[in-house]
Short mmCIF file of C-alpha atoms in Angstrom, two decimals:
data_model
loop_
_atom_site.label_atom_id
_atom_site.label_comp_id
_atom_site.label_asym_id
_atom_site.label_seq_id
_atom_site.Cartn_x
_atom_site.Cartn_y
_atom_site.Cartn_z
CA UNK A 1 52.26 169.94 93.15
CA UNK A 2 56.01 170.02 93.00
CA UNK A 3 56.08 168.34 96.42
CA UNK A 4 53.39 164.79 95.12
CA UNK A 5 55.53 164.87 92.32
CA UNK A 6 59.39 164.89 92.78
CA UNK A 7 59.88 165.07 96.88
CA UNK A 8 57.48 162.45 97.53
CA UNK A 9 58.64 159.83 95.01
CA UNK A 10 62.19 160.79 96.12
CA UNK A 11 61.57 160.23 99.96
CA UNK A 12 60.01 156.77 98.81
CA UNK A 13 62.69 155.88 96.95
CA UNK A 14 64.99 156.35 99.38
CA UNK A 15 63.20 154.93 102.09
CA UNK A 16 62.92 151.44 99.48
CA UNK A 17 66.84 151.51 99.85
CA UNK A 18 67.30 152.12 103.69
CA UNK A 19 64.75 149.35 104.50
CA UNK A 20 67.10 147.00 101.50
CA UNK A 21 70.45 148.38 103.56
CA UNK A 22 69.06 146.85 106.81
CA UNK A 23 67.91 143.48 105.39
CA UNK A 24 71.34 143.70 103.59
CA UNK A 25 73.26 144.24 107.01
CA UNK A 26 71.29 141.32 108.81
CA UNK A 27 71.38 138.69 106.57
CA UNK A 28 74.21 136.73 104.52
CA UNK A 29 73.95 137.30 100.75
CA UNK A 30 72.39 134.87 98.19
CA UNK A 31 75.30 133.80 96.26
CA UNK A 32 76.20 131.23 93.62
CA UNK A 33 79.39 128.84 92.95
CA UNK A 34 77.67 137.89 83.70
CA UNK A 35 78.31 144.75 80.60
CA UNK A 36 75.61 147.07 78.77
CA UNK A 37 79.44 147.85 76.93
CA UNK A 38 80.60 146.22 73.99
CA UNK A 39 84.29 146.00 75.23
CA UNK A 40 82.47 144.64 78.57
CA UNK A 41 80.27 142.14 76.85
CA UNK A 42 83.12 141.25 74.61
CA UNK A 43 85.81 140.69 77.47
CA UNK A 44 83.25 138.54 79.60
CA UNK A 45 82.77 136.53 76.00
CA UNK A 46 86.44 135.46 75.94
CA UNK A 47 86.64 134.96 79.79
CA UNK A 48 83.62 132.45 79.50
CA UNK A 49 85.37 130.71 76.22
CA UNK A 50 89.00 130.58 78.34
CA UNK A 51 87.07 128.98 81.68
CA UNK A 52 85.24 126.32 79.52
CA UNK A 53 87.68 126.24 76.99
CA UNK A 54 85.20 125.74 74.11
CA UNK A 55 84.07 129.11 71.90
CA UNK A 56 80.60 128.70 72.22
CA UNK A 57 80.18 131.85 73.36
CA UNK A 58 78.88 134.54 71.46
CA UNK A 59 78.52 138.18 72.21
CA UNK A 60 75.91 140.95 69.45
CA UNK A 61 75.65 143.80 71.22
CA UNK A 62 71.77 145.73 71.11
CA UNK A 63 71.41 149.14 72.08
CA UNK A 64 68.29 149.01 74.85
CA UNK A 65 67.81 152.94 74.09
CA UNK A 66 66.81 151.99 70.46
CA UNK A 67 63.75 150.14 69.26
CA UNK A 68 65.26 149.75 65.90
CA UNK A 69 68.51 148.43 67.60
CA UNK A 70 66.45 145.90 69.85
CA UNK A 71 64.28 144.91 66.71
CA UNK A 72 67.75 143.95 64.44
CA UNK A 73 68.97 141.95 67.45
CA UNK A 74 65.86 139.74 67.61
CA UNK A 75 65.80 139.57 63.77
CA UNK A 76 69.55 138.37 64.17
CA UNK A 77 68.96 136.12 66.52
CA UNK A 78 66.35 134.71 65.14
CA UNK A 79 67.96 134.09 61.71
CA UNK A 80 70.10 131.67 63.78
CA UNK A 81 67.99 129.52 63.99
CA UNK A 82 69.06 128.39 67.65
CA UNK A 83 66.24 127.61 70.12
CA UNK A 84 66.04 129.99 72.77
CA UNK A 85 66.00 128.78 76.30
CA UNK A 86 66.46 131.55 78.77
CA UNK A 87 66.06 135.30 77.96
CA UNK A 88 67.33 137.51 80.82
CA UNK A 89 66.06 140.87 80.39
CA UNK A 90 68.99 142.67 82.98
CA UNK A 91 69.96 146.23 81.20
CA UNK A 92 68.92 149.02 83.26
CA UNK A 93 69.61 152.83 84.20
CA UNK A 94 68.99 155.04 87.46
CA UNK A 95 68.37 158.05 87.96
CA UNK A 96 69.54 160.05 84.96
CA UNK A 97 69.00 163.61 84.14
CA UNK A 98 65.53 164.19 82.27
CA UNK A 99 66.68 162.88 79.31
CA UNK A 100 64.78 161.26 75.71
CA UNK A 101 65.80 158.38 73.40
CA UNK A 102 66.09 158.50 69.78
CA UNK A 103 62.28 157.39 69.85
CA UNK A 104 61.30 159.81 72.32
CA UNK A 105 60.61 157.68 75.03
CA UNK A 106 61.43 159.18 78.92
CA UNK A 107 65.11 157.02 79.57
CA UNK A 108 64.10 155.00 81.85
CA UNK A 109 61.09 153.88 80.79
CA UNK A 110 62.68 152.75 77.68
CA UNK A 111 65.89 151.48 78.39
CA UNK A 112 64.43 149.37 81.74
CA UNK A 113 61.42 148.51 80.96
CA UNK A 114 59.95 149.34 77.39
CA UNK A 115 62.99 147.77 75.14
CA UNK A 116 62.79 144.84 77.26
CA UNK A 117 58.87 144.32 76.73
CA UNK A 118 59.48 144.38 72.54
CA UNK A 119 62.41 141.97 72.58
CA UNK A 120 60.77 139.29 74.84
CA UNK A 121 57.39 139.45 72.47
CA UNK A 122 59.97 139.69 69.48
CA UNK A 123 61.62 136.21 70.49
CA UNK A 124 58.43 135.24 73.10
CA UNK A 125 57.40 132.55 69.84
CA UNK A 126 60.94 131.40 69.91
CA UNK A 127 60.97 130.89 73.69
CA UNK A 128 57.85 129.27 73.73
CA UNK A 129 58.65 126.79 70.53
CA UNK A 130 62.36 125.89 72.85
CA UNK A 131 60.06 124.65 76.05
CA UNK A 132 59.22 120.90 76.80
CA UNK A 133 57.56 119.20 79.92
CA UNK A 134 60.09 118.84 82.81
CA UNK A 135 62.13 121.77 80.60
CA UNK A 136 60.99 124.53 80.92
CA UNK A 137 62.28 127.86 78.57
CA UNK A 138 62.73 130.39 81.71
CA UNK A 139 62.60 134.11 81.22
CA UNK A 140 64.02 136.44 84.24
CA UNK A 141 63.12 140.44 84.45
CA UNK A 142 65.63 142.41 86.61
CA UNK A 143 63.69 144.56 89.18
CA UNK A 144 63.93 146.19 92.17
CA UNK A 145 62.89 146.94 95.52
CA UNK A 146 62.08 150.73 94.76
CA UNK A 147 59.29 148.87 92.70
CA UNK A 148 57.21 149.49 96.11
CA UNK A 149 57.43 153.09 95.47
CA UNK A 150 56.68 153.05 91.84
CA UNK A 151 53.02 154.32 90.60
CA UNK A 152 52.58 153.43 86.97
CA UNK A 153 50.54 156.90 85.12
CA UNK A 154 49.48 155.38 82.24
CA UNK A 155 48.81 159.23 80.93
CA UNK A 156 51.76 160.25 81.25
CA UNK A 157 54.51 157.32 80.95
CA UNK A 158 57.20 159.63 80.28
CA UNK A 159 57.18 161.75 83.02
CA UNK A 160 56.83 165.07 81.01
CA UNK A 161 54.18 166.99 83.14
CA UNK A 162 56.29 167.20 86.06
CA UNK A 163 59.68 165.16 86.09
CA UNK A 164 61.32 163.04 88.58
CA UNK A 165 64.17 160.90 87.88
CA UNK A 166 63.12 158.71 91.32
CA UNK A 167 59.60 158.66 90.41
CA UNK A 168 60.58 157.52 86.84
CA UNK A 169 62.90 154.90 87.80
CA UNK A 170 60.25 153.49 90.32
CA UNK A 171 57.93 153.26 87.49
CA UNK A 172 59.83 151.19 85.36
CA UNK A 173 60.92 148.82 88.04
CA UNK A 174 57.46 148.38 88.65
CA UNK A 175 56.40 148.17 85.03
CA UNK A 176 58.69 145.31 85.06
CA UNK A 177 56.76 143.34 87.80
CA UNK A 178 53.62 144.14 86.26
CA UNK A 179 54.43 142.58 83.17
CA UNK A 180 55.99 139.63 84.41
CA UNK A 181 52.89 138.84 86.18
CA UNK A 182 50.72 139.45 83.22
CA UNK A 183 53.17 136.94 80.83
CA UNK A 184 53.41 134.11 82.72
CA UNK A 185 49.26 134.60 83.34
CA UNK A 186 48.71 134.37 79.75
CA UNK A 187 51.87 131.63 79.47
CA UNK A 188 49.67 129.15 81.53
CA UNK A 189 46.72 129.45 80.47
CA UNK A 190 48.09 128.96 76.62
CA UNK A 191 49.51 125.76 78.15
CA UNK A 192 53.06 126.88 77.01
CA UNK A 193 56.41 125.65 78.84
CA UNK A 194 57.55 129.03 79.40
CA UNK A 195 58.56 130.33 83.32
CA UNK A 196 58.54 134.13 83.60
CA UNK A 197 60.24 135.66 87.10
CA UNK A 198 61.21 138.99 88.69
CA UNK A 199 64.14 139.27 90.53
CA UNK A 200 65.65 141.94 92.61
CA UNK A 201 69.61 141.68 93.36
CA UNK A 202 69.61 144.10 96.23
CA UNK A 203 71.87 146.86 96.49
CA UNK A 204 75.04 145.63 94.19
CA UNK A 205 78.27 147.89 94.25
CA UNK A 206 77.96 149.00 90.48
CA UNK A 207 77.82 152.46 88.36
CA UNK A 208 74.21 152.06 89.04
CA UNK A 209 74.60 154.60 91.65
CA UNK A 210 76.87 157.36 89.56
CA UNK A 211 73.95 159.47 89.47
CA UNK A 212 73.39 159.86 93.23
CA UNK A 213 72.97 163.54 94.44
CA UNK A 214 76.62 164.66 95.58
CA UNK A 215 75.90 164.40 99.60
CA UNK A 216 74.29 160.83 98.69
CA UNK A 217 77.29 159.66 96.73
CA UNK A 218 79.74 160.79 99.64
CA UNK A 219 77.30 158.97 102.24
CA UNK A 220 77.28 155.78 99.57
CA UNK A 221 80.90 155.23 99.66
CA UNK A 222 81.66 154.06 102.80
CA UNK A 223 78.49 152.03 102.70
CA UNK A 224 78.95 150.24 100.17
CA UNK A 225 82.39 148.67 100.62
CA UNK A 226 80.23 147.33 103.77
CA UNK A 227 76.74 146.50 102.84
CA UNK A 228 76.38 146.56 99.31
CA UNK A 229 76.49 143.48 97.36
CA UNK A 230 79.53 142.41 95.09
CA UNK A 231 78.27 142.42 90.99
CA UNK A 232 79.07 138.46 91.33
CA UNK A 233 76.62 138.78 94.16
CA UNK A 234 74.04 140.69 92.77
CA UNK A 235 73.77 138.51 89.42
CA UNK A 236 73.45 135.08 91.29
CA UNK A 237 69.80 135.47 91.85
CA UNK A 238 69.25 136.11 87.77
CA UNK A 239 71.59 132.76 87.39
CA UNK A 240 69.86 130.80 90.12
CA UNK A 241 66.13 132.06 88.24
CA UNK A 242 67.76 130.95 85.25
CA UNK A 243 69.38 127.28 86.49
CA UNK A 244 68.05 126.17 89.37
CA UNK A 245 66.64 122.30 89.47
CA UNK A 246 63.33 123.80 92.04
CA UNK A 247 63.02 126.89 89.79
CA UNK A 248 61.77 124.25 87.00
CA UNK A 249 57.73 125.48 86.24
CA UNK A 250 57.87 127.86 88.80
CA UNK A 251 56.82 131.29 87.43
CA UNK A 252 54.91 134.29 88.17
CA UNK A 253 57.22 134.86 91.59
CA UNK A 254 59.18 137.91 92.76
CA UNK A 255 62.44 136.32 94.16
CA UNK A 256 64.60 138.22 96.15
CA UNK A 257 67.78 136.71 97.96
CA UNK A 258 66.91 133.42 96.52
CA UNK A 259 63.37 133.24 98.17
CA UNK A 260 59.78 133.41 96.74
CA UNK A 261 58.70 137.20 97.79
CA UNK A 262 55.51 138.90 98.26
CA UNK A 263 55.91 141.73 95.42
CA UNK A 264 53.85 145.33 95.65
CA UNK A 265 50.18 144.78 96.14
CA UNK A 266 50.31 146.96 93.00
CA UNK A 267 51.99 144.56 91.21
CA UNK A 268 48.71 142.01 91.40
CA UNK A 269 46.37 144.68 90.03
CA UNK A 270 45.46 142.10 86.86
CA UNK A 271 43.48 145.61 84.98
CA UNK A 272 46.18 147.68 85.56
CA UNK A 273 48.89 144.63 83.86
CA UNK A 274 46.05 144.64 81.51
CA UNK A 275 46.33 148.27 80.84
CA UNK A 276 49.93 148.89 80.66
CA UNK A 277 50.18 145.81 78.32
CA UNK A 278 47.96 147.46 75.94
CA UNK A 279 49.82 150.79 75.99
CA UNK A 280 53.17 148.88 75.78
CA UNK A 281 51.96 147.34 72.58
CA UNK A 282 50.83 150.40 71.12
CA UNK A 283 53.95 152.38 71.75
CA UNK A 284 56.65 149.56 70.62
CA UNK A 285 53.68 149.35 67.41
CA UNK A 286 52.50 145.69 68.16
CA UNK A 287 49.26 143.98 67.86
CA UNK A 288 48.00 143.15 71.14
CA UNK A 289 48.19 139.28 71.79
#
């Protein structure tokens, strides 16, 4: 038992990020010509207002780890009354202790993918309403390659029978792809103007990795300053989603490195999107669309 449930999504895991390391080493970096912290969202707000010297730039910080938090943020956005054209659901943790949010949600599952599923149907009418032909309102979920490894239990989303922070992180990636798929399914066929994507940045040189067993974080270091991606690096693919002219009413894709990719077969499983949408709305407290 202990060896399906925490050495075997660990070994996966890890075997997701040697196989991104050698496409990493190989091949030049998708790149473009942007903090989960209010003093880091705040300092990129005034950098953005210096380099276009106009402040239009706004930063209301939402705490991902809170539904109430992430419901107040939609409300205040909403109250605006500003059209909303892109939505770039990006906040994420890794591999954290086994820890619960103020809801009593598993972390990850929350903060990656949970939090993000309420605020995109919170502002999805919004999103929808700020689309036009040849214009297209573009939403972008943050993923990841260790969404290969991920197995969704839909009996046991938060991990509590036997927990694995690999197998939990997995999950959520892939919870992320899932749902992306399922949106921009139900998008089209309401004949809405509304691109949804998943995109995976590759291995990016962040705090992401702080949680890394000791021997992993001592193996990481030299590594990284070699073959992981720059943070400027690793967010171009979530502004080239969002901005790119060929991106226009392209949805439902997987895009790593700036190129259409072939996602887990997993991902495609249209009953299991199905299911997990259900169970999503029923934990966040929505009606199901």
């Amino acid at each position: 038992m202990w060896l399906q449930s925490v050495l075997v999504p660990l070994l996966r895991l890890y075997l997701c990020g040697i196989k991104v390391l050698l496409y990493q080493m190989f091949n030049r970096s998708f790149t473009l010509p942007a903090g989960n912290e209010r003093e880091e969202g705040s300092t990129a707000m005034r950098k953005i207002n210096q380099e276009c010297g106009q402040d239009r730039a706004e930063f209301v910080f939402v705490d991902l780890t809170s539904l109430k938090s992430v419901r107040q943020f939609a409300q205040t956005f909403k109250d605006r009354g500003l059209p909303l054209h892109v939505l770039v659901n990006n906040a994420g943790t890794m591999l954290v202790p086994e820890r619960q949010t103020e809801d009593g949600f598993e972390f990850h599952f929350c903060l990656n993918y949970l939090s993000h599923f309420l605020l995109t149907q919170l502002l999805l009418d919004l999103v929808k309403r700020s689309g036009r032909p040849g214009l297209c309102s573009r939403i972008i979920n943050m993923s990841s390659a260790t969404h290969y490894a991920g197995v969704i239990d839909l009996e046991d989303l938060n991990r509590r029978a036997q927990y694995s922070s690999h197998a939990a992180y997995s999950q959520s990636k892939l919870a992320l792809v899932l749902f992306t798929n399922r949106l921009q399914e139900q998008l089209t066929a309401g004949g809405f103007h509304v691109t949804v994507n998943a995109v995976d940045p590759g291995m990016v040189d962040t705090a992401l990795y702080d949680n890394l067993w000791t021997l992993a974080q001592m193996l990481k270091r030299p590594v990284a300053k070699m073959l992981f991606r720059t943070p400027a690096e690793g967010a171009s693919i979530s502004v080239y989603a969002a901005t790119a002219p060929e991106m226009e009413g392209v949805g439902g894709c997987y895009l790593y490195n700036g190129q259409r990719t072939q996602s887990s077969d997993l991902s495609y499983d249209s009953e299991l999107q199905a299911r997990l949408w259900k169970k999503s709305c029923e934990l966040v407290g929505l009606q199901e669309a």
